[in-house]
């Protein structure tokens, strides 16, 4: 755990999280993703780890004892803490009242790699992510950065549940806008 409350790749896992279901979330994400992750965590009798990745920070180096040093892309940036508070509030609204052991963690850096390292450290049983909403801006961003789900599928051995958001693309329509 970092001084600012975040957890970084390579950090020592918390007790009770071995075999957890990891769900990657961003502020404003559809509760459908949390709903599916909750369902699978209950079916697997596993804890649920709600994860937000702060992409405004990156790992600068890791001490031999596992402490990870991070640096913000913008020294004045506080977006990561604001996003963490929003994700925690949204998760609490949805998950409070469910008979489920759940926690929220913030990672830093590249979302796919951060979740991959966390999944390895706790031997996660499943990773759940949502698709991006359709739109030109999101399509361009995904073209340059790649799909988190696709990158996870190619870089680690755990099962991944991809929850579609929004309307599916019709069979006769291009996925990538021209």
PDB file of C-alpha atoms in Angstrom:
ATOM      1  CA  UNK A   1       0.000   0.000   0.000  1.00  0.00           C
ATOM      2  CA  UNK A   2       1.395   3.378  -0.985  1.00  0.00           C
ATOM      3  CA  UNK A   3       1.259   6.400   1.354  1.00  0.00           C
ATOM      4  CA  UNK A   4      -1.612   7.861  -0.680  1.00  0.00           C
ATOM      5  CA  UNK A   5      -3.730   4.726  -0.194  1.00  0.00           C
ATOM      6  CA  UNK A   6      -3.029   3.200  -3.612  1.00  0.00           C
ATOM      7  CA  UNK A   7      -1.669  -0.228  -4.363  1.00  0.00           C
ATOM      8  CA  UNK A   8       0.833  -0.761  -7.133  1.00  0.00           C
ATOM      9  CA  UNK A   9       1.948  -3.732  -9.211  1.00  0.00           C
ATOM     10  CA  UNK A  10       4.143  -6.033  -7.154  1.00  0.00           C
ATOM     11  CA  UNK A  11       2.664  -4.950  -3.827  1.00  0.00           C
ATOM     12  CA  UNK A  12       2.146  -7.597  -1.162  1.00  0.00           C
ATOM     13  CA  UNK A  13      -1.439  -8.843  -1.319  1.00  0.00           C
ATOM     14  CA  UNK A  14      -3.757  -8.329   1.631  1.00  0.00           C
ATOM     15  CA  UNK A  15      -4.864 -11.260   3.703  1.00  0.00           C
ATOM     16  CA  UNK A  16      -8.193 -12.638   2.582  1.00  0.00           C
ATOM     17  CA  UNK A  17      -7.848 -11.673  -1.072  1.00  0.00           C
ATOM     18  CA  UNK A  18      -6.333 -14.913  -2.385  1.00  0.00           C
ATOM     19  CA  UNK A  19      -8.525 -16.223  -5.198  1.00  0.00           C
ATOM     20  CA  UNK A  20     -10.589 -13.028  -5.423  1.00  0.00           C
ATOM     21  CA  UNK A  21     -12.606 -11.904  -8.422  1.00  0.00           C
ATOM     22  CA  UNK A  22     -11.129  -8.647  -9.735  1.00  0.00           C
ATOM     23  CA  UNK A  23     -13.403  -6.101 -11.402  1.00  0.00           C
ATOM     24  CA  UNK A  24     -11.854  -3.142 -13.224  1.00  0.00           C
ATOM     25  CA  UNK A  25     -13.943   0.017 -12.907  1.00  0.00           C
ATOM     26  CA  UNK A  26     -13.845   3.699 -13.786  1.00  0.00           C
ATOM     27  CA  UNK A  27     -16.075   6.453 -12.386  1.00  0.00           C
ATOM     28  CA  UNK A  28     -19.495   6.418 -14.018  1.00  0.00           C
ATOM     29  CA  UNK A  29     -19.172   2.837 -15.271  1.00  0.00           C
ATOM     30  CA  UNK A  30     -22.447   1.002 -15.665  1.00  0.00           C
ATOM     31  CA  UNK A  31     -23.455  -0.951 -12.576  1.00  0.00           C
ATOM     32  CA  UNK A  32     -23.953  -3.890 -14.949  1.00  0.00           C
ATOM     33  CA  UNK A  33     -20.208  -4.595 -14.685  1.00  0.00           C
ATOM     34  CA  UNK A  34     -20.359  -4.632 -10.862  1.00  0.00           C
ATOM     35  CA  UNK A  35     -23.524  -6.743 -10.993  1.00  0.00           C
ATOM     36  CA  UNK A  36     -21.862  -9.433 -13.115  1.00  0.00           C
ATOM     37  CA  UNK A  37     -18.674  -9.377 -11.033  1.00  0.00           C
ATOM     38  CA  UNK A  38     -20.740  -9.706  -7.849  1.00  0.00           C
ATOM     39  CA  UNK A  39     -22.663 -12.623  -9.292  1.00  0.00           C
ATOM     40  CA  UNK A  40     -19.483 -14.497 -10.193  1.00  0.00           C
ATOM     41  CA  UNK A  41     -17.802 -13.719  -6.867  1.00  0.00           C
ATOM     42  CA  UNK A  42     -20.835 -15.184  -5.098  1.00  0.00           C
ATOM     43  CA  UNK A  43     -20.917 -18.236  -7.387  1.00  0.00           C
ATOM     44  CA  UNK A  44     -17.195 -18.832  -6.783  1.00  0.00           C
ATOM     45  CA  UNK A  45     -17.511 -18.049  -3.058  1.00  0.00           C
ATOM     46  CA  UNK A  46     -14.667 -15.571  -3.520  1.00  0.00           C
ATOM     47  CA  UNK A  47     -14.036 -12.025  -2.312  1.00  0.00           C
ATOM     48  CA  UNK A  48     -14.600  -9.200  -4.801  1.00  0.00           C
ATOM     49  CA  UNK A  49     -11.811  -6.709  -5.387  1.00  0.00           C
ATOM     50  CA  UNK A  50     -13.059  -3.532  -7.076  1.00  0.00           C
ATOM     51  CA  UNK A  51     -10.059  -1.982  -8.845  1.00  0.00           C
ATOM     52  CA  UNK A  52      -9.567   1.479 -10.294  1.00  0.00           C
ATOM     53  CA  UNK A  53      -6.331   2.172 -12.155  1.00  0.00           C
ATOM     54  CA  UNK A  54      -4.994   5.720 -11.943  1.00  0.00           C
ATOM     55  CA  UNK A  55      -3.567   6.293 -15.410  1.00  0.00           C
ATOM     56  CA  UNK A  56      -2.324   9.760 -14.375  1.00  0.00           C
ATOM     57  CA  UNK A  57       0.441   8.131 -12.284  1.00  0.00           C
ATOM     58  CA  UNK A  58       3.185   5.724 -13.235  1.00  0.00           C
ATOM     59  CA  UNK A  59       5.611   3.494 -11.366  1.00  0.00           C
ATOM     60  CA  UNK A  60       9.089   5.067 -11.169  1.00  0.00           C
ATOM     61  CA  UNK A  61      10.804   2.194  -9.353  1.00  0.00           C
ATOM     62  CA  UNK A  62      10.199  -0.581  -6.866  1.00  0.00           C
ATOM     63  CA  UNK A  63      12.283  -1.184  -3.752  1.00  0.00           C
ATOM     64  CA  UNK A  64      13.517  -4.725  -3.058  1.00  0.00           C
ATOM     65  CA  UNK A  65      11.053  -4.920  -0.134  1.00  0.00           C
ATOM     66  CA  UNK A  66       8.146  -4.375  -2.554  1.00  0.00           C
ATOM     67  CA  UNK A  67       7.441  -0.684  -1.839  1.00  0.00           C
ATOM     68  CA  UNK A  68       6.511   0.946  -5.133  1.00  0.00           C
ATOM     69  CA  UNK A  69       7.341   4.594  -5.837  1.00  0.00           C
ATOM     70  CA  UNK A  70       5.047   6.449  -8.220  1.00  0.00           C
ATOM     71  CA  UNK A  71       5.040   9.821  -9.863  1.00  0.00           C
ATOM     72  CA  UNK A  72       2.106  11.736 -11.352  1.00  0.00           C
ATOM     73  CA  UNK A  73       2.226  12.749 -15.001  1.00  0.00           C
ATOM     74  CA  UNK A  74       1.137  16.205 -13.829  1.00  0.00           C
ATOM     75  CA  UNK A  75       2.600  17.154 -10.451  1.00  0.00           C
ATOM     76  CA  UNK A  76      -0.551  19.136  -9.605  1.00  0.00           C
ATOM     77  CA  UNK A  77      -2.882  16.309 -10.634  1.00  0.00           C
ATOM     78  CA  UNK A  78      -5.349  14.996  -8.093  1.00  0.00           C
ATOM     79  CA  UNK A  79      -7.639  13.251 -10.582  1.00  0.00           C
ATOM     80  CA  UNK A  80      -6.643   9.825  -9.307  1.00  0.00           C
ATOM     81  CA  UNK A  81      -7.811  10.510  -5.754  1.00  0.00           C
ATOM     82  CA  UNK A  82     -11.028  12.096  -7.011  1.00  0.00           C
ATOM     83  CA  UNK A  83     -11.670   9.048  -9.212  1.00  0.00           C
ATOM     84  CA  UNK A  84     -10.910   6.671  -6.320  1.00  0.00           C
ATOM     85  CA  UNK A  85     -13.456   8.460  -4.110  1.00  0.00           C
ATOM     86  CA  UNK A  86     -16.055   8.268  -6.901  1.00  0.00           C
ATOM     87  CA  UNK A  87     -15.404   4.563  -7.537  1.00  0.00           C
ATOM     88  CA  UNK A  88     -15.569   3.807  -3.806  1.00  0.00           C
ATOM     89  CA  UNK A  89     -18.871   5.671  -3.445  1.00  0.00           C
ATOM     90  CA  UNK A  90     -20.380   3.947  -6.506  1.00  0.00           C
ATOM     91  CA  UNK A  91     -19.219   0.514  -5.307  1.00  0.00           C
ATOM     92  CA  UNK A  92     -20.595   1.174  -1.819  1.00  0.00           C
ATOM     93  CA  UNK A  93     -23.992   2.214  -3.197  1.00  0.00           C
ATOM     94  CA  UNK A  94     -24.195  -0.952  -5.255  1.00  0.00           C
ATOM     95  CA  UNK A  95     -22.515  -3.527  -2.995  1.00  0.00           C
ATOM     96  CA  UNK A  96     -23.656  -2.522   0.477  1.00  0.00           C
ATOM     97  CA  UNK A  97     -26.284  -5.023   1.540  1.00  0.00           C
ATOM     98  CA  UNK A  98     -24.848  -7.864  -0.564  1.00  0.00           C
ATOM     99  CA  UNK A  99     -23.581 -10.838   1.417  1.00  0.00           C
ATOM    100  CA  UNK A 100     -20.091 -10.502  -0.030  1.00  0.00           C
ATOM    101  CA  UNK A 101     -16.572  -9.676   1.150  1.00  0.00           C
ATOM    102  CA  UNK A 102     -15.527  -6.782  -1.072  1.00  0.00           C
ATOM    103  CA  UNK A 103     -12.845  -4.111  -1.085  1.00  0.00           C
ATOM    104  CA  UNK A 104     -11.726  -1.237  -3.299  1.00  0.00           C
ATOM    105  CA  UNK A 105      -8.134  -0.749  -4.412  1.00  0.00           C
ATOM    106  CA  UNK A 106      -6.436   1.741  -6.662  1.00  0.00           C
ATOM    107  CA  UNK A 107      -3.535   0.710  -8.846  1.00  0.00           C
ATOM    108  CA  UNK A 108      -1.339   2.960 -10.957  1.00  0.00           C
ATOM    109  CA  UNK A 109      -0.054   2.927 -14.522  1.00  0.00           C
ATOM    110  CA  UNK A 110      -1.247   0.875 -17.454  1.00  0.00           C
ATOM    111  CA  UNK A 111      -4.640  -0.710 -16.613  1.00  0.00           C
ATOM    112  CA  UNK A 112      -4.010  -4.093 -18.254  1.00  0.00           C
ATOM    113  CA  UNK A 113      -0.540  -4.536 -16.790  1.00  0.00           C
ATOM    114  CA  UNK A 114      -1.540  -3.297 -13.319  1.00  0.00           C
ATOM    115  CA  UNK A 115      -4.501  -5.699 -13.148  1.00  0.00           C
ATOM    116  CA  UNK A 116      -2.341  -8.520 -14.527  1.00  0.00           C
ATOM    117  CA  UNK A 117       0.244  -8.061 -11.772  1.00  0.00           C
ATOM    118  CA  UNK A 118      -2.433  -7.804  -9.092  1.00  0.00           C
ATOM    119  CA  UNK A 119      -4.150 -10.943 -10.399  1.00  0.00           C
ATOM    120  CA  UNK A 120      -0.833 -12.805 -10.227  1.00  0.00           C
ATOM    121  CA  UNK A 121      -0.114 -11.617  -6.687  1.00  0.00           C
ATOM    122  CA  UNK A 122      -3.486 -12.772  -5.303  1.00  0.00           C
ATOM    123  CA  UNK A 123      -4.020 -15.711  -7.677  1.00  0.00           C
ATOM    124  CA  UNK A 124      -7.310 -14.181  -8.847  1.00  0.00           C
ATOM    125  CA  UNK A 125      -9.956 -16.588 -10.089  1.00  0.00           C
ATOM    126  CA  UNK A 126     -11.497 -14.206 -12.631  1.00  0.00           C
ATOM    127  CA  UNK A 127     -11.031 -10.705 -14.030  1.00  0.00           C
ATOM    128  CA  UNK A 128     -14.150  -8.765 -15.028  1.00  0.00           C
ATOM    129  CA  UNK A 129     -14.045  -5.666 -17.264  1.00  0.00           C
ATOM    130  CA  UNK A 130     -16.589  -3.724 -19.291  1.00  0.00           C
ATOM    131  CA  UNK A 131     -16.399  -2.638 -22.892  1.00  0.00           C
ATOM    132  CA  UNK A 132     -16.027   1.010 -23.785  1.00  0.00           C
ATOM    133  CA  UNK A 133     -19.065   2.926 -24.899  1.00  0.00           C
ATOM    134  CA  UNK A 134     -19.268   3.449 -28.631  1.00  0.00           C
ATOM    135  CA  UNK A 135     -18.168   6.751 -30.058  1.00  0.00           C
ATOM    136  CA  UNK A 136     -15.465   8.270 -32.202  1.00  0.00           C
ATOM    137  CA  UNK A 137     -13.400   9.526 -29.265  1.00  0.00           C
ATOM    138  CA  UNK A 138     -13.443   6.153 -27.526  1.00  0.00           C
ATOM    139  CA  UNK A 139     -12.670   4.320 -30.777  1.00  0.00           C
ATOM    140  CA  UNK A 140      -9.649   6.532 -31.436  1.00  0.00           C
ATOM    141  CA  UNK A 141      -8.402   6.115 -27.856  1.00  0.00           C
ATOM    142  CA  UNK A 142      -8.808   2.329 -28.065  1.00  0.00           C
ATOM    143  CA  UNK A 143      -7.062   2.267 -31.468  1.00  0.00           C
ATOM    144  CA  UNK A 144      -3.959   3.904 -29.967  1.00  0.00           C
ATOM    145  CA  UNK A 145      -3.950   2.346 -26.493  1.00  0.00           C
ATOM    146  CA  UNK A 146      -5.590  -0.982 -27.270  1.00  0.00           C
ATOM    147  CA  UNK A 147      -8.430  -2.712 -25.531  1.00  0.00           C
ATOM    148  CA  UNK A 148      -7.738  -3.492 -21.867  1.00  0.00           C
ATOM    149  CA  UNK A 149      -9.712  -6.736 -22.241  1.00  0.00           C
ATOM    150  CA  UNK A 150      -7.775  -7.808 -25.346  1.00  0.00           C
ATOM    151  CA  UNK A 151      -4.441  -6.980 -23.743  1.00  0.00           C
ATOM    152  CA  UNK A 152      -5.381  -8.934 -20.609  1.00  0.00           C
ATOM    153  CA  UNK A 153      -6.466 -11.894 -22.729  1.00  0.00           C
ATOM    154  CA  UNK A 154      -3.055 -12.059 -24.400  1.00  0.00           C
ATOM    155  CA  UNK A 155      -0.838 -11.330 -21.381  1.00  0.00           C
ATOM    156  CA  UNK A 156      -2.095 -13.557 -18.554  1.00  0.00           C
ATOM    157  CA  UNK A 157      -3.697 -16.993 -18.091  1.00  0.00           C
ATOM    158  CA  UNK A 158      -6.801 -16.190 -16.017  1.00  0.00           C
ATOM    159  CA  UNK A 159     -10.346 -16.216 -17.356  1.00  0.00           C
ATOM    160  CA  UNK A 160     -11.721 -12.822 -18.313  1.00  0.00           C
ATOM    161  CA  UNK A 161     -15.369 -11.844 -18.365  1.00  0.00           C
ATOM    162  CA  UNK A 162     -16.053  -8.954 -20.727  1.00  0.00           C
ATOM    163  CA  UNK A 163     -19.370  -7.255 -19.993  1.00  0.00           C
ATOM    164  CA  UNK A 164     -20.802  -5.433 -23.016  1.00  0.00           C
ATOM    165  CA  UNK A 165     -21.988  -1.894 -22.379  1.00  0.00           C
ATOM    166  CA  UNK A 166     -24.372   0.027 -24.553  1.00  0.00           C
ATOM    167  CA  UNK A 167     -25.864  -1.260 -27.753  1.00  0.00           C
ATOM    168  CA  UNK A 168     -23.978  -3.947 -29.690  1.00  0.00           C
ATOM    169  CA  UNK A 169     -22.641  -3.083 -33.125  1.00  0.00           C
ATOM    170  CA  UNK A 170     -24.938  -4.520 -35.827  1.00  0.00           C
ATOM    171  CA  UNK A 171     -23.420  -7.299 -37.943  1.00  0.00           C
ATOM    172  CA  UNK A 172     -23.466  -5.157 -41.094  1.00  0.00           C
ATOM    173  CA  UNK A 173     -21.775  -2.127 -39.453  1.00  0.00           C
ATOM    174  CA  UNK A 174     -18.040  -1.458 -39.106  1.00  0.00           C
ATOM    175  CA  UNK A 175     -16.729  -1.545 -35.551  1.00  0.00           C
ATOM    176  CA  UNK A 176     -14.106   1.119 -36.318  1.00  0.00           C
ATOM    177  CA  UNK A 177     -15.739   4.280 -37.755  1.00  0.00           C
ATOM    178  CA  UNK A 178     -14.278   5.508 -41.039  1.00  0.00           C
TER     179      UNK A 178
END
